[in-house]
C-alpha positions as protocol buffer text, in pm:
chain_id: "A"
residue {
  index: 1
  type: UNK
  ca { x: 4970 y: -7540 z: 3482 }
}
residue {
  index: 2
  type: UNK
  ca { x: 5341 y: -7469 z: 3514 }
}
residue {
  index: 3
  type: UNK
  ca { x: 5381 y: -7351 z: 3154 }
}
residue {
  index: 4
  type: UNK
  ca { x: 5734 y: -7249 z: 3059 }
}
residue {
  index: 5
  type: UNK
  ca { x: 5840 y: -7164 z: 3414 }
}
residue {
  index: 6
  type: UNK
  ca { x: 5879 y: -6789 z: 3361 }
}
residue {
  index: 7
  type: UNK
  ca { x: 5633 y: -6690 z: 3635 }
}
residue {
  index: 8
  type: UNK
  ca { x: 5773 y: -6950 z: 3874 }
}
residue {
  index: 9
  type: UNK
  ca { x: 6121 y: -6800 z: 3839 }
}
residue {
  index: 10
  type: UNK
  ca { x: 5983 y: -6458 z: 3932 }
}
residue {
  index: 11
  type: UNK
  ca { x: 5820 y: -6599 z: 4244 }
}
residue {
  index: 12
  type: UNK
  ca { x: 6107 y: -6825 z: 4353 }
}
residue {
  index: 13
  type: UNK
  ca { x: 6343 y: -6527 z: 4355 }
}
residue {
  index: 14
  type: UNK
  ca { x: 6140 y: -6382 z: 4642 }
}
residue {
  index: 15
  type: UNK
  ca { x: 6106 y: -6695 z: 4856 }
}
residue {
  index: 16
  type: UNK
  ca { x: 6333 y: -6759 z: 5153 }
}
residue {
  index: 17
  type: UNK
  ca { x: 6519 y: -7088 z: 5107 }
}
residue {
  index: 18
  type: UNK
  ca { x: 6264 y: -7287 z: 4908 }
}
residue {
  index: 19
  type: UNK
  ca { x: 6337 y: -7658 z: 4948 }
}
residue {
  index: 20
  type: UNK
  ca { x: 6132 y: -7816 z: 4670 }
}
residue {
  index: 21
  type: UNK
  ca { x: 5945 y: -7702 z: 4361 }
}
residue {
  index: 22
  type: UNK
  ca { x: 5686 y: -7935 z: 4206 }
}
residue {
  index: 23
  type: UNK
  ca { x: 5569 y: -7808 z: 3866 }
}
residue {
  index: 24
  type: UNK
  ca { x: 5248 y: -7975 z: 3747 }
}
residue {
  index: 25
  type: UNK
  ca { x: 5135 y: -7975 z: 3385 }
}
residue {
  index: 26
  type: UNK
  ca { x: 4946 y: -8208 z: 3155 }
}
residue {
  index: 27
  type: UNK
  ca { x: 5221 y: -8164 z: 2892 }
}
residue {
  index: 28
  type: UNK
  ca { x: 5549 y: -8347 z: 2955 }
}
residue {
  index: 29
  type: UNK
  ca { x: 5715 y: -8132 z: 2689 }
}
residue {
  index: 30
  type: UNK
  ca { x: 5612 y: -7811 z: 2868 }
}
residue {
  index: 31
  type: UNK
  ca { x: 5738 y: -7954 z: 3196 }
}
residue {
  index: 32
  type: UNK
  ca { x: 6078 y: -8025 z: 3046 }
}
residue {
  index: 33
  type: UNK
  ca { x: 6108 y: -7664 z: 2924 }
}
residue {
  index: 34
  type: UNK
  ca { x: 5996 y: -7535 z: 3264 }
}
residue {
  index: 35
  type: UNK
  ca { x: 6237 y: -7751 z: 3461 }
}
residue {
  index: 36
  type: UNK
  ca { x: 6534 y: -7662 z: 3240 }
}
residue {
  index: 37
  type: UNK
  ca { x: 6462 y: -7289 z: 3277 }
}
residue {
  index: 38
  type: UNK
  ca { x: 6437 y: -7311 z: 3657 }
}
residue {
  index: 39
  type: UNK
  ca { x: 6743 y: -7532 z: 3699 }
}
residue {
  index: 40
  type: UNK
  ca { x: 6954 y: -7278 z: 3509 }
}
residue {
  index: 41
  type: UNK
  ca { x: 6844 y: -7008 z: 3753 }
}
residue {
  index: 42
  type: UNK
  ca { x: 6831 y: -7217 z: 4073 }
}
residue {
  index: 43
  type: UNK
  ca { x: 7086 y: -7499 z: 4028 }
}
residue {
  index: 44
  type: UNK
  ca { x: 7062 y: -7618 z: 4392 }
}
residue {
  index: 45
  type: UNK
  ca { x: 6681 y: -7624 z: 4414 }
}
residue {
  index: 46
  type: UNK
  ca { x: 6521 y: -7969 z: 4422 }
}
residue {
  index: 47
  type: UNK
  ca { x: 6260 y: -8003 z: 4145 }
}
residue {
  index: 48
  type: UNK
  ca { x: 6016 y: -8291 z: 4103 }
}
residue {
  index: 49
  type: UNK
  ca { x: 5791 y: -8240 z: 3798 }
}
residue {
  index: 50
  type: UNK
  ca { x: 5454 y: -8416 z: 3785 }
}
residue {
  index: 51
  type: UNK
  ca { x: 5278 y: -8476 z: 3452 }
}
residue {
  index: 52
  type: UNK
  ca { x: 4905 y: -8501 z: 3517 }
}
residue {
  index: 53
  type: UNK
  ca { x: 4568 y: -8334 z: 3460 }
}
residue {
  index: 54
  type: UNK
  ca { x: 4539 y: -8108 z: 3763 }
}
residue {
  index: 55
  type: UNK
  ca { x: 4162 y: -8085 z: 3716 }
}
residue {
  index: 56
  type: UNK
  ca { x: 4146 y: -8448 z: 3835 }
}
residue {
  index: 57
  type: UNK
  ca { x: 4339 y: -8392 z: 4156 }
}
residue {
  index: 58
  type: UNK
  ca { x: 4692 y: -8332 z: 4276 }
}
residue {
  index: 59
  type: UNK
  ca { x: 4937 y: -8618 z: 4342 }
}
residue {
  index: 60
  type: UNK
  ca { x: 5211 y: -8488 z: 4569 }
}
residue {
  index: 61
  type: UNK
  ca { x: 5550 y: -8663 z: 4536 }
}
residue {
  index: 62
  type: UNK
  ca { x: 5554 y: -8953 z: 4782 }
}
residue {
  index: 63
  type: UNK
  ca { x: 5868 y: -8830 z: 4960 }
}
residue {
  index: 64
  type: UNK
  ca { x: 5750 y: -8470 z: 4997 }
}
residue {
  index: 65
  type: UNK
  ca { x: 5742 y: -8335 z: 5351 }
}
residue {
  index: 66
  type: UNK
  ca { x: 5400 y: -8192 z: 5434 }
}
residue {
  index: 67
  type: UNK
  ca { x: 5534 y: -7888 z: 5622 }
}
residue {
  index: 68
  type: UNK
  ca { x: 5460 y: -7545 z: 5476 }
}
residue {
  index: 69
  type: UNK
  ca { x: 5337 y: -7649 z: 5135 }
}
residue {
  index: 70
  type: UNK
  ca { x: 5183 y: -7389 z: 4908 }
}
residue {
  index: 71
  type: UNK
  ca { x: 4980 y: -7447 z: 4593 }
}
residue {
  index: 72
  type: UNK
  ca { x: 5027 y: -7186 z: 4321 }
}
residue {
  index: 73
  type: UNK
  ca { x: 4782 y: -7145 z: 4034 }
}
residue {
  index: 74
  type: UNK
  ca { x: 4887 y: -6852 z: 3817 }
}
residue {
  index: 75
  type: UNK
  ca { x: 4685 y: -6700 z: 3537 }
}
residue {
  index: 76
  type: UNK
  ca { x: 4306 y: -6693 z: 3536 }
}
residue {
  index: 77
  type: UNK
  ca { x: 4231 y: -7048 z: 3423 }
}
residue {
  index: 78
  type: UNK
  ca { x: 3976 y: -7096 z: 3699 }
}
residue {
  index: 79
  type: UNK
  ca { x: 3757 y: -6850 z: 3505 }
}
residue {
  index: 80
  type: UNK
  ca { x: 3720 y: -7110 z: 3228 }
}
residue {
  index: 81
  type: UNK
  ca { x: 3528 y: -7334 z: 3469 }
}
residue {
  index: 82
  type: UNK
  ca { x: 3158 y: -7297 z: 3539 }
}
residue {
  index: 83
  type: UNK
  ca { x: 3124 y: -7145 z: 3890 }
}
residue {
  index: 84
  type: UNK
  ca { x: 2995 y: -7468 z: 4045 }
}
residue {
  index: 85
  type: UNK
  ca { x: 3282 y: -7657 z: 3879 }
}
residue {
  index: 86
  type: UNK
  ca { x: 3531 y: -7399 z: 4009 }
}
residue {
  index: 87
  type: UNK
  ca { x: 3404 y: -7437 z: 4365 }
}
residue {
  index: 88
  type: UNK
  ca { x: 3415 y: -7816 z: 4336 }
}
residue {
  index: 89
  type: UNK
  ca { x: 3772 y: -7800 z: 4202 }
}
residue {
  index: 90
  type: UNK
  ca { x: 3880 y: -7567 z: 4485 }
}
residue {
  index: 91
  type: UNK
  ca { x: 3735 y: -7815 z: 4734 }
}
residue {
  index: 92
  type: UNK
  ca { x: 3924 y: -8099 z: 4564 }
}
residue {
  index: 93
  type: UNK
  ca { x: 4249 y: -7901 z: 4590 }
}
residue {
  index: 94
  type: UNK
  ca { x: 4168 y: -7837 z: 4957 }
}
residue {
  index: 95
  type: UNK
  ca { x: 4191 y: -8213 z: 5016 }
}
residue {
  index: 96
  type: UNK
  ca { x: 4553 y: -8201 z: 4902 }
}
residue {
  index: 97
  type: UNK
  ca { x: 4639 y: -7953 z: 5179 }
}
residue {
  index: 98
  type: UNK
  ca { x: 4659 y: -7975 z: 5556 }
}
residue {
  index: 99
  type: UNK
  ca { x: 4489 y: -7709 z: 5767 }
}
residue {
  index: 100
  type: UNK
  ca { x: 4694 y: -7389 z: 5764 }
}
residue {
  index: 101
  type: UNK
  ca { x: 4866 y: -7457 z: 5432 }
}
residue {
  index: 102
  type: UNK
  ca { x: 4840 y: -7200 z: 5155 }
}
residue {
  index: 103
  type: UNK
  ca { x: 4693 y: -7163 z: 4809 }
}
residue {
  index: 104
  type: UNK
  ca { x: 4793 y: -6864 z: 4591 }
}
residue {
  index: 105
  type: UNK
  ca { x: 4550 y: -6829 z: 4299 }
}
residue {
  index: 106
  type: UNK
  ca { x: 4492 y: -6577 z: 4022 }
}
residue {
  index: 107
  type: UNK
  ca { x: 4139 y: -6452 z: 3947 }
}
residue {
  index: 108
  type: UNK
  ca { x: 4032 y: -6216 z: 3669 }
}
residue {
  index: 109
  type: UNK
  ca { x: 3804 y: -5941 z: 3796 }
}
residue {
  index: 110
  type: UNK
  ca { x: 3485 y: -5788 z: 3661 }
}
residue {
  index: 111
  type: UNK
  ca { x: 3555 y: -5463 z: 3481 }
}
residue {
  index: 112
  type: UNK
  ca { x: 3424 y: -5225 z: 3216 }
}
residue {
  index: 113
  type: UNK
  ca { x: 3289 y: -5440 z: 2928 }
}
residue {
  index: 114
  type: UNK
  ca { x: 3468 y: -5207 z: 2684 }
}
residue {
  index: 115
  type: UNK
  ca { x: 3801 y: -5318 z: 2833 }
}
residue {
  index: 116
  type: UNK
  ca { x: 3705 y: -5682 z: 2794 }
}
residue {
  index: 117
  type: UNK
  ca { x: 3596 y: -5620 z: 2436 }
}
residue {
  index: 118
  type: UNK
  ca { x: 3937 y: -5473 z: 2349 }
}
residue {
  index: 119
  type: UNK
  ca { x: 4110 y: -5772 z: 2513 }
}
residue {
  index: 120
  type: UNK
  ca { x: 3905 y: -6047 z: 2348 }
}
residue {
  index: 121
  type: UNK
  ca { x: 3870 y: -5873 z: 2012 }
}
residue {
  index: 122
  type: UNK
  ca { x: 4223 y: -5734 z: 1993 }
}
residue {
  index: 123
  type: UNK
  ca { x: 4322 y: -5545 z: 1682 }
}
residue {
  index: 124
  type: UNK
  ca { x: 4616 y: -5777 z: 1614 }
}
residue {
  index: 125
  type: UNK
  ca { x: 4381 y: -6075 z: 1596 }
}
residue {
  index: 126
  type: UNK
  ca { x: 4578 y: -6280 z: 1850 }
}
residue {
  index: 127
  type: UNK
  ca { x: 4267 y: -6401 z: 2035 }
}
residue {
  index: 128
  type: UNK
  ca { x: 4091 y: -6476 z: 1708 }
}
residue {
  index: 129
  type: UNK
  ca { x: 4376 y: -6703 z: 1598 }
}
residue {
  index: 130
  type: UNK
  ca { x: 4383 y: -6866 z: 1940 }
}
residue {
  index: 131
  type: UNK
  ca { x: 4012 y: -6937 z: 1901 }
}
residue {
  index: 132
  type: UNK
  ca { x: 4038 y: -7077 z: 1548 }
}
residue {
  index: 133
  type: UNK
  ca { x: 4331 y: -7292 z: 1655 }
}
residue {
  index: 134
  type: UNK
  ca { x: 4078 y: -7518 z: 1829 }
}
residue {
  index: 135
  type: UNK
  ca { x: 3959 y: -7628 z: 1484 }
}
residue {
  index: 136
  type: UNK
  ca { x: 4316 y: -7681 z: 1363 }
}
residue {
  index: 137
  type: UNK
  ca { x: 4378 y: -7903 z: 1663 }
}
residue {
  index: 138
  type: UNK
  ca { x: 4062 y: -8104 z: 1593 }
}
residue {
  index: 139
  type: UNK
  ca { x: 4173 y: -8153 z: 1233 }
}
residue {
  index: 140
  type: UNK
  ca { x: 4516 y: -8273 z: 1340 }
}
residue {
  index: 141
  type: UNK
  ca { x: 4418 y: -8481 z: 1642 }
}
residue {
  index: 142
  type: UNK
  ca { x: 4086 y: -8631 z: 1531 }
}
residue {
  index: 143
  type: UNK
  ca { x: 4097 y: -8605 z: 1153 }
}
residue {
  index: 144
  type: UNK
  ca { x: 3803 y: -8365 z: 1126 }
}
residue {
  index: 145
  type: UNK
  ca { x: 3778 y: -8160 z: 805 }
}
residue {
  index: 146
  type: UNK
  ca { x: 3704 y: -7806 z: 919 }
}
residue {
  index: 147
  type: UNK
  ca { x: 3799 y: -7530 z: 674 }
}
residue {
  index: 148
  type: UNK
  ca { x: 3945 y: -7308 z: 944 }
}
residue {
  index: 149
  type: UNK
  ca { x: 3945 y: -6995 z: 726 }
}
residue {
  index: 150
  type: UNK
  ca { x: 3566 y: -6999 z: 690 }
}
residue {
  index: 151
  type: UNK
  ca { x: 3512 y: -6953 z: 1065 }
}
residue {
  index: 152
  type: UNK
  ca { x: 3499 y: -6607 z: 1218 }
}
residue {
  index: 153
  type: UNK
  ca { x: 3594 y: -6524 z: 1576 }
}
residue {
  index: 154
  type: UNK
  ca { x: 3327 y: -6367 z: 1796 }
}
residue {
  index: 155
  type: UNK
  ca { x: 3356 y: -6266 z: 2162 }
}
residue {
  index: 156
  type: UNK
  ca { x: 3122 y: -6066 z: 2383 }
}
residue {
  index: 157
  type: UNK
  ca { x: 3057 y: -6007 z: 2751 }
}
residue {
  index: 158
  type: UNK
  ca { x: 2742 y: -6155 z: 2902 }
}
residue {
  index: 159
  type: UNK
  ca { x: 2665 y: -5931 z: 3204 }
}
residue {
  index: 160
  type: UNK
  ca { x: 2388 y: -6158 z: 3335 }
}
residue {
  index: 161
  type: UNK
  ca { x: 2630 y: -6449 z: 3369 }
}
residue {
  index: 162
  type: UNK
  ca { x: 2943 y: -6243 z: 3438 }
}
residue {
  index: 163
  type: UNK
  ca { x: 3147 y: -6405 z: 3166 }
}
residue {
  index: 164
  type: UNK
  ca { x: 3304 y: -6345 z: 2826 }
}
residue {
  index: 165
  type: UNK
  ca { x: 3170 y: -6592 z: 2571 }
}
residue {
  index: 166
  type: UNK
  ca { x: 3380 y: -6690 z: 2272 }
}
residue {
  index: 167
  type: UNK
  ca { x: 3234 y: -6841 z: 1958 }
}
residue {
  index: 168
  type: UNK
  ca { x: 3338 y: -6946 z: 1612 }
}
residue {
  index: 169
  type: UNK
  ca { x: 3080 y: -6841 z: 1354 }
}
residue {
  index: 170
  type: UNK
  ca { x: 3044 y: -7011 z: 1014 }
}
residue {
  index: 171
  type: UNK
  ca { x: 3063 y: -6767 z: 723 }
}
residue {
  index: 172
  type: UNK
  ca { x: 2924 y: -7015 z: 471 }
}
residue {
  index: 173
  type: UNK
  ca { x: 2776 y: -7364 z: 454 }
}
residue {
  index: 174
  type: UNK
  ca { x: 3025 y: -7643 z: 517 }
}
residue {
  index: 175
  type: UNK
  ca { x: 2999 y: -8020 z: 556 }
}
residue {
  index: 176
  type: UNK
  ca { x: 3249 y: -8146 z: 810 }
}
residue {
  index: 177
  type: UNK
  ca { x: 3349 y: -8506 z: 872 }
}
residue {
  index: 178
  type: UNK
  ca { x: 3354 y: -8572 z: 1246 }
}
residue {
  index: 179
  type: UNK
  ca { x: 3421 y: -8921 z: 1384 }
}
residue {
  index: 180
  type: UNK
  ca { x: 3319 y: -9080 z: 1055 }
}
residue {
  index: 181
  type: UNK
  ca { x: 2997 y: -8881 z: 1012 }
}
residue {
  index: 182
  type: UNK
  ca { x: 2919 y: -8574 z: 802 }
}
residue {
  index: 183
  type: UNK
  ca { x: 2775 y: -8276 z: 987 }
}
residue {
  index: 184
  type: UNK
  ca { x: 2645 y: -7970 z: 805 }
}
residue {
  index: 185
  type: UNK
  ca { x: 2712 y: -7621 z: 939 }
}
residue {
  index: 186
  type: UNK
  ca { x: 2520 y: -7333 z: 783 }
}
residue {
  index: 187
  type: UNK
  ca { x: 2624 y: -6970 z: 754 }
}
residue {
  index: 188
  type: UNK
  ca { x: 2569 y: -6806 z: 1091 }
}
residue {
  index: 189
  type: UNK
  ca { x: 2593 y: -7128 z: 1293 }
}
residue {
  index: 190
  type: UNK
  ca { x: 2803 y: -7082 z: 1606 }
}
residue {
  index: 191
  type: UNK
  ca { x: 3031 y: -7311 z: 1805 }
}
residue {
  index: 192
  type: UNK
  ca { x: 3071 y: -7204 z: 2169 }
}
residue {
  index: 193
  type: UNK
  ca { x: 3445 y: -7254 z: 2228 }
}
residue {
  index: 194
  type: UNK
  ca { x: 3510 y: -7089 z: 2563 }
}
residue {
  index: 195
  type: UNK
  ca { x: 3358 y: -6911 z: 2860 }
}
residue {
  index: 196
  type: UNK
  ca { x: 3575 y: -6689 z: 3078 }
}
residue {
  index: 197
  type: UNK
  ca { x: 3409 y: -6594 z: 3405 }
}
residue {
  index: 198
  type: UNK
  ca { x: 3503 y: -6275 z: 3586 }
}
residue {
  index: 199
  type: UNK
  ca { x: 3449 y: -6223 z: 3958 }
}
residue {
  index: 200
  type: UNK
  ca { x: 3414 y: -5947 z: 4211 }
}
residue {
  index: 201
  type: UNK
  ca { x: 3662 y: -6000 z: 4492 }
}
residue {
  index: 202
  type: UNK
  ca { x: 3388 y: -6071 z: 4746 }
}
residue {
  index: 203
  type: UNK
  ca { x: 3227 y: -6323 z: 4507 }
}
residue {
  index: 204
  type: UNK
  ca { x: 3546 y: -6527 z: 4486 }
}
residue {
  index: 205
  type: UNK
  ca { x: 3610 y: -6498 z: 4860 }
}
residue {
  index: 206
  type: UNK
  ca { x: 3265 y: -6647 z: 4923 }
}
residue {
  index: 207
  type: UNK
  ca { x: 3336 y: -6932 z: 4680 }
}
residue {
  index: 208
  type: UNK
  ca { x: 3671 y: -7002 z: 4849 }
}
residue {
  index: 209
  type: UNK
  ca { x: 3505 y: -7006 z: 5191 }
}
residue {
  index: 210
  type: UNK
  ca { x: 3250 y: -7261 z: 5073 }
}
residue {
  index: 211
  type: UNK
  ca { x: 3537 y: -7476 z: 4943 }
}
residue {
  index: 212
  type: UNK
  ca { x: 3723 y: -7477 z: 5277 }
}
residue {
  index: 213
  type: UNK
  ca { x: 3952 y: -7172 z: 5278 }
}
residue {
  index: 214
  type: UNK
  ca { x: 3988 y: -6838 z: 5448 }
}
residue {
  index: 215
  type: UNK
  ca { x: 4123 y: -6548 z: 5245 }
}
residue {
  index: 216
  type: UNK
  ca { x: 4419 y: -6391 z: 5425 }
}
residue {
  index: 217
  type: UNK
  ca { x: 4534 y: -6155 z: 5149 }
}
residue {
  index: 218
  type: UNK
  ca { x: 4413 y: -6014 z: 4819 }
}
residue {
  index: 219
  type: UNK
  ca { x: 4642 y: -5826 z: 4583 }
}
residue {
  index: 220
  type: UNK
  ca { x: 4536 y: -5642 z: 4268 }
}
residue {
  index: 221
  type: UNK
  ca { x: 4709 y: -5448 z: 3994 }
}
residue {
  index: 222
  type: UNK
  ca { x: 4682 y: -5068 z: 4006 }
}
residue {
  index: 223
  type: UNK
  ca { x: 4383 y: -5072 z: 3769 }
}
residue {
  index: 224
  type: UNK
  ca { x: 4193 y: -5335 z: 3968 }
}
residue {
  index: 225
  type: UNK
  ca { x: 4159 y: -5560 z: 3665 }
}
residue {
  index: 226
  type: UNK
  ca { x: 4325 y: -5874 z: 3806 }
}
residue {
  index: 227
  type: UNK
  ca { x: 4369 y: -6025 z: 4151 }
}
residue {
  index: 228
  type: UNK
  ca { x: 4581 y: -6275 z: 4342 }
}
residue {
  index: 229
  type: UNK
  ca { x: 4415 y: -6439 z: 4642 }
}
residue {
  index: 230
  type: UNK
  ca { x: 4621 y: -6576 z: 4930 }
}
residue {
  index: 231
  type: UNK
  ca { x: 4403 y: -6857 z: 5068 }
}
residue {
  index: 232
  type: UNK
  ca { x: 4456 y: -7062 z: 5383 }
}
residue {
  index: 233
  type: UNK
  ca { x: 4312 y: -7412 z: 5421 }
}
residue {
  index: 234
  type: UNK
  ca { x: 4084 y: -7438 z: 5724 }
}
């Protein structure tokens, strides 16, 4: 999930003589942006981008030396996986590493639900537009006929499951063509678009241990809202 390369630049500035950077992203266009940004800042650094779905595994470049590799997974994307899926994915990534190699991963932490509510129901409506954009993408990619404006964003924290749940809620009845069939949505019907799991630090450490890692370091922001885990393959 290399994105536009901004976070990678921040990290690379603090590494001692990095020899190779391998950005991985499902989007070739995003990779091109990322690589161009990093090459402007580090013109002598070798870069080998890989376009793939990292949820399916990690293909290292064939000529990459296995010494001192480190996987880096910024953001909190692992929270969008169900916990059993997250543990399975961590174990799959473990197979791409030799014992002793590192995995730096971001994990969103459990916190006051009021803080989560302000983040997922922000006054500017950024998250709401992000949520509704799923319907725009379906219309463009699959030819569905959602009237995006009739769907209302809804997000709330489920304390029993430790996750924020995002929905789109129909504000009136609509018939939508999906894959050649008409499906009726009634006012109040909800589409579950995303789950975002939050973890206590010890919860994630336990998951990482089950997947084949030891946790050597954990860093958090001053508020204790977000964490970075420095894992070591065992």
